[in-house]
C-alpha positions as a printed Julia matrix, in Angstrom:
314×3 Matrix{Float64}:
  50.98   31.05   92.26
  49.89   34.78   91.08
  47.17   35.9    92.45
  45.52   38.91   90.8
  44.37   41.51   93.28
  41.73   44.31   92.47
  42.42   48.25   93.68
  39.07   49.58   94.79
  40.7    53.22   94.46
  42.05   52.64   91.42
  39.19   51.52   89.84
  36.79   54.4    90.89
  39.14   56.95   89.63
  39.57   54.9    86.07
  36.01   55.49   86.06
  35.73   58.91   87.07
  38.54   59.92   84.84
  36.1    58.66   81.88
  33.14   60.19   83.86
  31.5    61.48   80.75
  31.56   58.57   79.05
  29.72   56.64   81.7
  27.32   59.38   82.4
  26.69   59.87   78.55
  26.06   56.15   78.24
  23.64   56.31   81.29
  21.58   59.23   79.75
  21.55   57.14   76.57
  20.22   54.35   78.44
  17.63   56.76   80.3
  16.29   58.42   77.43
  16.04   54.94   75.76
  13.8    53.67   78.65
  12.11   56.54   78.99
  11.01   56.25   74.63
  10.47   52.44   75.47
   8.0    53.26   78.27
   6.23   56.01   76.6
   4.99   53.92   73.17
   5.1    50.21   74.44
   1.76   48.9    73.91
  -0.95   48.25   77.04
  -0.94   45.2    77.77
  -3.39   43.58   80.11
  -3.38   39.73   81.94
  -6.84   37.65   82.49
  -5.78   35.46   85.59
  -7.6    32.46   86.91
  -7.0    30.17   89.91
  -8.19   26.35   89.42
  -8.67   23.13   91.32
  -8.92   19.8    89.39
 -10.87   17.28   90.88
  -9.38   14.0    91.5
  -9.99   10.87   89.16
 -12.41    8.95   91.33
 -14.77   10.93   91.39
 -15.67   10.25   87.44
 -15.05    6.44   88.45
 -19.02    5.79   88.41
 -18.56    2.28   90.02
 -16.55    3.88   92.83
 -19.7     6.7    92.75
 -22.76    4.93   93.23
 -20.93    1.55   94.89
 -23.1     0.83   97.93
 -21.16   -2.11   99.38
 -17.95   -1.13   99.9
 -16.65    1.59  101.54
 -13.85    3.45   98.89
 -11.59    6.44  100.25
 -12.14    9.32   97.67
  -9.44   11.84   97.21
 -11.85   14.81   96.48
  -8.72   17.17   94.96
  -6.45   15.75   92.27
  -2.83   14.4    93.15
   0.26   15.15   91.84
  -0.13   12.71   88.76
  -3.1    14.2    87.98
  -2.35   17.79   88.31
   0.18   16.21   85.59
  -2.17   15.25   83.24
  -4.58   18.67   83.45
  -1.58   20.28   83.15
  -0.38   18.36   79.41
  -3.91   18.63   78.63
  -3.78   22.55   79.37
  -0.36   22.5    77.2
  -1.68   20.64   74.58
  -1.05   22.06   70.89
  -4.91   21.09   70.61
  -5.64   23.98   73.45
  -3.58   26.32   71.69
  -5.03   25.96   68.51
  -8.61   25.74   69.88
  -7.47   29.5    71.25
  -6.49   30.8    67.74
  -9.48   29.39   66.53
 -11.54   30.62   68.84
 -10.54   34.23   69.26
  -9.21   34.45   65.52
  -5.67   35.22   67.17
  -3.74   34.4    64.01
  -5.73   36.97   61.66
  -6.22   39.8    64.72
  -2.11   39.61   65.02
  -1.74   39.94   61.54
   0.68   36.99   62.12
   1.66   35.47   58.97
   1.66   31.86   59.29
  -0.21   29.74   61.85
   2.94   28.45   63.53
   3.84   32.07   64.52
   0.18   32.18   66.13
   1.19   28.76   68.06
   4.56   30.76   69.22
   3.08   33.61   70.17
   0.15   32.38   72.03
   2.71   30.0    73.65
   4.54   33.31   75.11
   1.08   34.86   76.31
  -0.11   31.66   77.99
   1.51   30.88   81.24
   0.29   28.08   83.69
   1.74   27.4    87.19
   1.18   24.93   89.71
   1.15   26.32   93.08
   2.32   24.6    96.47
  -1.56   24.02   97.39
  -1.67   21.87   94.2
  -3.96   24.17   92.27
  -3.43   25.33   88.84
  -2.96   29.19   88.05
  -3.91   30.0    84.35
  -3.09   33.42   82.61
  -3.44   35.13   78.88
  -2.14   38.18   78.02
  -2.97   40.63   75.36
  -3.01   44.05   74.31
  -7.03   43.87   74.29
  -8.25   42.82   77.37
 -11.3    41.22   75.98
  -9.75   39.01   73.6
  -7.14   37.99   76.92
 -10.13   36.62   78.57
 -12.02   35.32   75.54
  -8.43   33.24   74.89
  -7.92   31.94   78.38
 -11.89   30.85   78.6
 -11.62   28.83   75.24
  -8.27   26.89   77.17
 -10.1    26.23   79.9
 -13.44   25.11   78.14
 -11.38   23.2    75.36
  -9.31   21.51   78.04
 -11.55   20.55   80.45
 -13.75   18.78   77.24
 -10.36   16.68   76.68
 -10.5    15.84   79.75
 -14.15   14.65   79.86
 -14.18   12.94   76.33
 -10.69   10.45   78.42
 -13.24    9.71   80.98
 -16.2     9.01   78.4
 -14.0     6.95   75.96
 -13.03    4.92   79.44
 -16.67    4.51   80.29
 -17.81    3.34   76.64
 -14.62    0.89   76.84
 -16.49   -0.42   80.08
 -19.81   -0.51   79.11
 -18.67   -2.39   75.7
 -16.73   -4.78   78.17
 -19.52   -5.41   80.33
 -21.88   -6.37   77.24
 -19.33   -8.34   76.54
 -18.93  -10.55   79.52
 -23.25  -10.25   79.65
 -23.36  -11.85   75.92
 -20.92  -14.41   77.06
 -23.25  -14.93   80.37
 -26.33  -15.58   78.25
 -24.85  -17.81   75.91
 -23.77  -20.0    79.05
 -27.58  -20.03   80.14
 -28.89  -20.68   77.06
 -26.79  -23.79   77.04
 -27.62  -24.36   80.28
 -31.74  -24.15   79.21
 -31.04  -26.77   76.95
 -29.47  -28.99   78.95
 -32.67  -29.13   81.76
 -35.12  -28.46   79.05
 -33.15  -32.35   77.68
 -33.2   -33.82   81.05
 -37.01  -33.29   81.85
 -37.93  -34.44   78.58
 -35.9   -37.45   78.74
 -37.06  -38.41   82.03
 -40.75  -36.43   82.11
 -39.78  -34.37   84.94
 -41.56  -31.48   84.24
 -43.58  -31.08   88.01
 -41.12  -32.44   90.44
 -39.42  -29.42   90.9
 -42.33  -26.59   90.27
 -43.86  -24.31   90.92
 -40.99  -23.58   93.42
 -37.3   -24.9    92.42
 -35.28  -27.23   94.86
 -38.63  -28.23   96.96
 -38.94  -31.79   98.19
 -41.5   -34.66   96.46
 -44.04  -35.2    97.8
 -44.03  -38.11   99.69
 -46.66  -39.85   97.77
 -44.5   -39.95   94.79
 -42.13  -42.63   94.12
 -39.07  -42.43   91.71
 -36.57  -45.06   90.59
 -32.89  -44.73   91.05
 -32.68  -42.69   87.25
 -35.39  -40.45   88.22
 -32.95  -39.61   91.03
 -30.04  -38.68   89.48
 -32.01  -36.72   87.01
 -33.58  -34.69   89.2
 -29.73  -34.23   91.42
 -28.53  -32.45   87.67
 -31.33  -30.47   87.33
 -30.91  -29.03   90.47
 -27.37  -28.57   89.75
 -28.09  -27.14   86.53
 -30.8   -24.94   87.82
 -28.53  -23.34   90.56
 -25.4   -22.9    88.39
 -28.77  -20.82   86.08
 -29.96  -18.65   88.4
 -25.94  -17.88   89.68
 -25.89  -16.81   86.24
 -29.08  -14.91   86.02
 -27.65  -12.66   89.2
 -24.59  -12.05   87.68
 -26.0   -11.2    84.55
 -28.27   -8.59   86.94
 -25.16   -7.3    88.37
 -23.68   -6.54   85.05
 -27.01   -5.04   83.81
 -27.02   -2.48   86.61
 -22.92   -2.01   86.83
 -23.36   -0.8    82.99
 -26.39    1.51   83.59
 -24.21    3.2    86.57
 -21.11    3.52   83.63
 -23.81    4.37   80.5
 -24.93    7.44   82.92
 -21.96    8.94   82.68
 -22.72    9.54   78.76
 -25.43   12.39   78.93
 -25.85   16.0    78.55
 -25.09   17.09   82.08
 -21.18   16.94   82.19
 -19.78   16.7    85.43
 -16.91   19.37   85.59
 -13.42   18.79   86.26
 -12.22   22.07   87.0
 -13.16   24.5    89.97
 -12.54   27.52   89.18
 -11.64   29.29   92.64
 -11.82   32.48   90.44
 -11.8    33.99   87.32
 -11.45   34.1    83.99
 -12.15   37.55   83.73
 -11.74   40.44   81.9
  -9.14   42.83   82.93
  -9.11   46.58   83.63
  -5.66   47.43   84.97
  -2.51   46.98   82.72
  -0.12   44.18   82.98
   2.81   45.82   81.75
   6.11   46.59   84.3
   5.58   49.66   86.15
   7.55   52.56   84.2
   9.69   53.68   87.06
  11.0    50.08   87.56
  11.87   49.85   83.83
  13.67   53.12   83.8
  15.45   52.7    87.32
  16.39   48.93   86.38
  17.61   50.27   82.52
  19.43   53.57   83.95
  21.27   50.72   86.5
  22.39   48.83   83.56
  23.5    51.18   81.6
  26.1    52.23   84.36
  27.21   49.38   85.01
  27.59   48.52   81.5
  29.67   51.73   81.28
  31.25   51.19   84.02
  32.89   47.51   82.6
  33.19   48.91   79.16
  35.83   51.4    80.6
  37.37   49.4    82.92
  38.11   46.82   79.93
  38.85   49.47   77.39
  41.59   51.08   80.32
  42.85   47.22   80.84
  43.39   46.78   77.22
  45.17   50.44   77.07
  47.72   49.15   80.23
  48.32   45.84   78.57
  49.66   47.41   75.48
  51.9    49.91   77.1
């Protein structure tokens, strides 16, 4: 089996026999760098860090629960940091942003789906390893950076409020439910011992307090009896209802206040957005040190190909 073998020597003089080739294709790539560094645009980065708040705590049952003792995971998990960040990626977010800072008409862009590309390219989010969320715009003007990257975070964080408020009037309409369904029961149930009493004039036996003994004065026959065993049936399978009923009263109040003015926020923001005063952009040596580089190598390879094509033919 051949085995091709390289000769270090040999190649640096192929290279230094072109020499001014490679250095003329290094100067071009210089100068280029040097043109591209002098007339790029500014442009300048509003950062900002963020923690998202785990799910319980917008769980209002878990909230204001007094008998039972719930573990709370005050910082979102990994799920969740997956949902804030789809939310955050959300073509609604992005088009809140060109909406909001008039990015389409400011770029002169010419449709809106450009806009959508090109505020896709300036808005980068990363989770980090402490499972927070790191959020940055960038613009040539560093006030419409942080006006952009403020509407995200506003417009996504009301997303993510309006899940939890659809959730709680999905509750609240389930609990009214199950309360309707609850009265209907006791009226029923009213009926019933309103129709016993009447049939068999038992309307002191029991009162003023339900379940007391008769007086022992009082006699009743054997149907008396088992009139007044059902009503006490009936009136303690009532008043089971009447607590439950209670419960669900006060279990929708703790959902229903949820639904006001005073939002409870979802993201921390550790710091930021704000608006930037130092540019963005790759520092101009690094660009002309990492372009010079490339160039020589490039013209390094192109004569090194151009000498193997030359041998091959001879």
């Amino acid at each position: 089996m051949q085995q091709n073998k390289y000769d270090l020597v040999a190649i640096i003089r192929t290279i230094k026999s072109r020499g001014k080739l490679v250095w003329g294709i290094t100067a071009l790539g210089l100068i280029a760098s040097v043109l591209f560094v002098s007339f790029r645009p500014k442009e300048y980065t509003s950062e900002a860090s963020i923690i998202v708040k785990g799910f319980m705590n917008f769980d209002r049952n878990q909230l204001y629960g007094a008998n039972t003792l719930y573990t709370k995971d005050v910082f979102a998990k990994d799920y969740e940091l997956d949902k804030a960040m789809t939310i955050l990626e959300s073509g609604d977010v992005k088009g809140h942003i060109n909406e909001s800072v008039k990015f389409q008409s400011v770029h002169k862009l010419k449709s809106e789906e450009a806009a959508f590309k090109a505020i896709k390219s300036a808005f980068k989010l990363k989770r980090t390893d402490n499972y927070d969320i790191e959020a940055k715009f960038t613009d040539t003007d560093p006030k419409l950076a942080h006006a952009a990257l403020e509407a995200a975070l506003q417009k996504a964080e009301s997303i993510y409020i309006n899940f939890f408020e659809d959730y709680n009037r999905d509750v609240t309409k389930e609990i009214e439910f199950k309360r309707k369904t609850i009265s209907d029961s006791v009226a029923v149930l009213t009926d019933s011992i309103a129709a016993i009493r009447k049939r068999y004039n038992l309307y002191s036996e029991l009162l003023p307090v339900r379940g007391t003994a008769l007086s022992s004065n009082y006699s009743i026959n054997a149907d008396n009896a088992a009139a007044i065993e059902q009503l006490q049936s009936l009136i303690g399978i009532k008043d089971k209802l009447d607590d439950r009923s209670a419960e669900l009263a006060s279990l929708k109040n703790e959902y229903n206040s949820f639904l006001n003015q005073e939002k409870m926020h979802v993201f921390y923001r550790v710091t930021g957005p704000y608006v930037p005063n130092v540019t963005s952009n790759l520092p101009a040596f690094i660009v002309i040190l990492a372009s010079a580089v490339s160039a020589f190598l490039f013209a390094c390879l192109l004569v090194l190909i151009a000498n193997a094509f030359k041998s091959k033919a001879a």
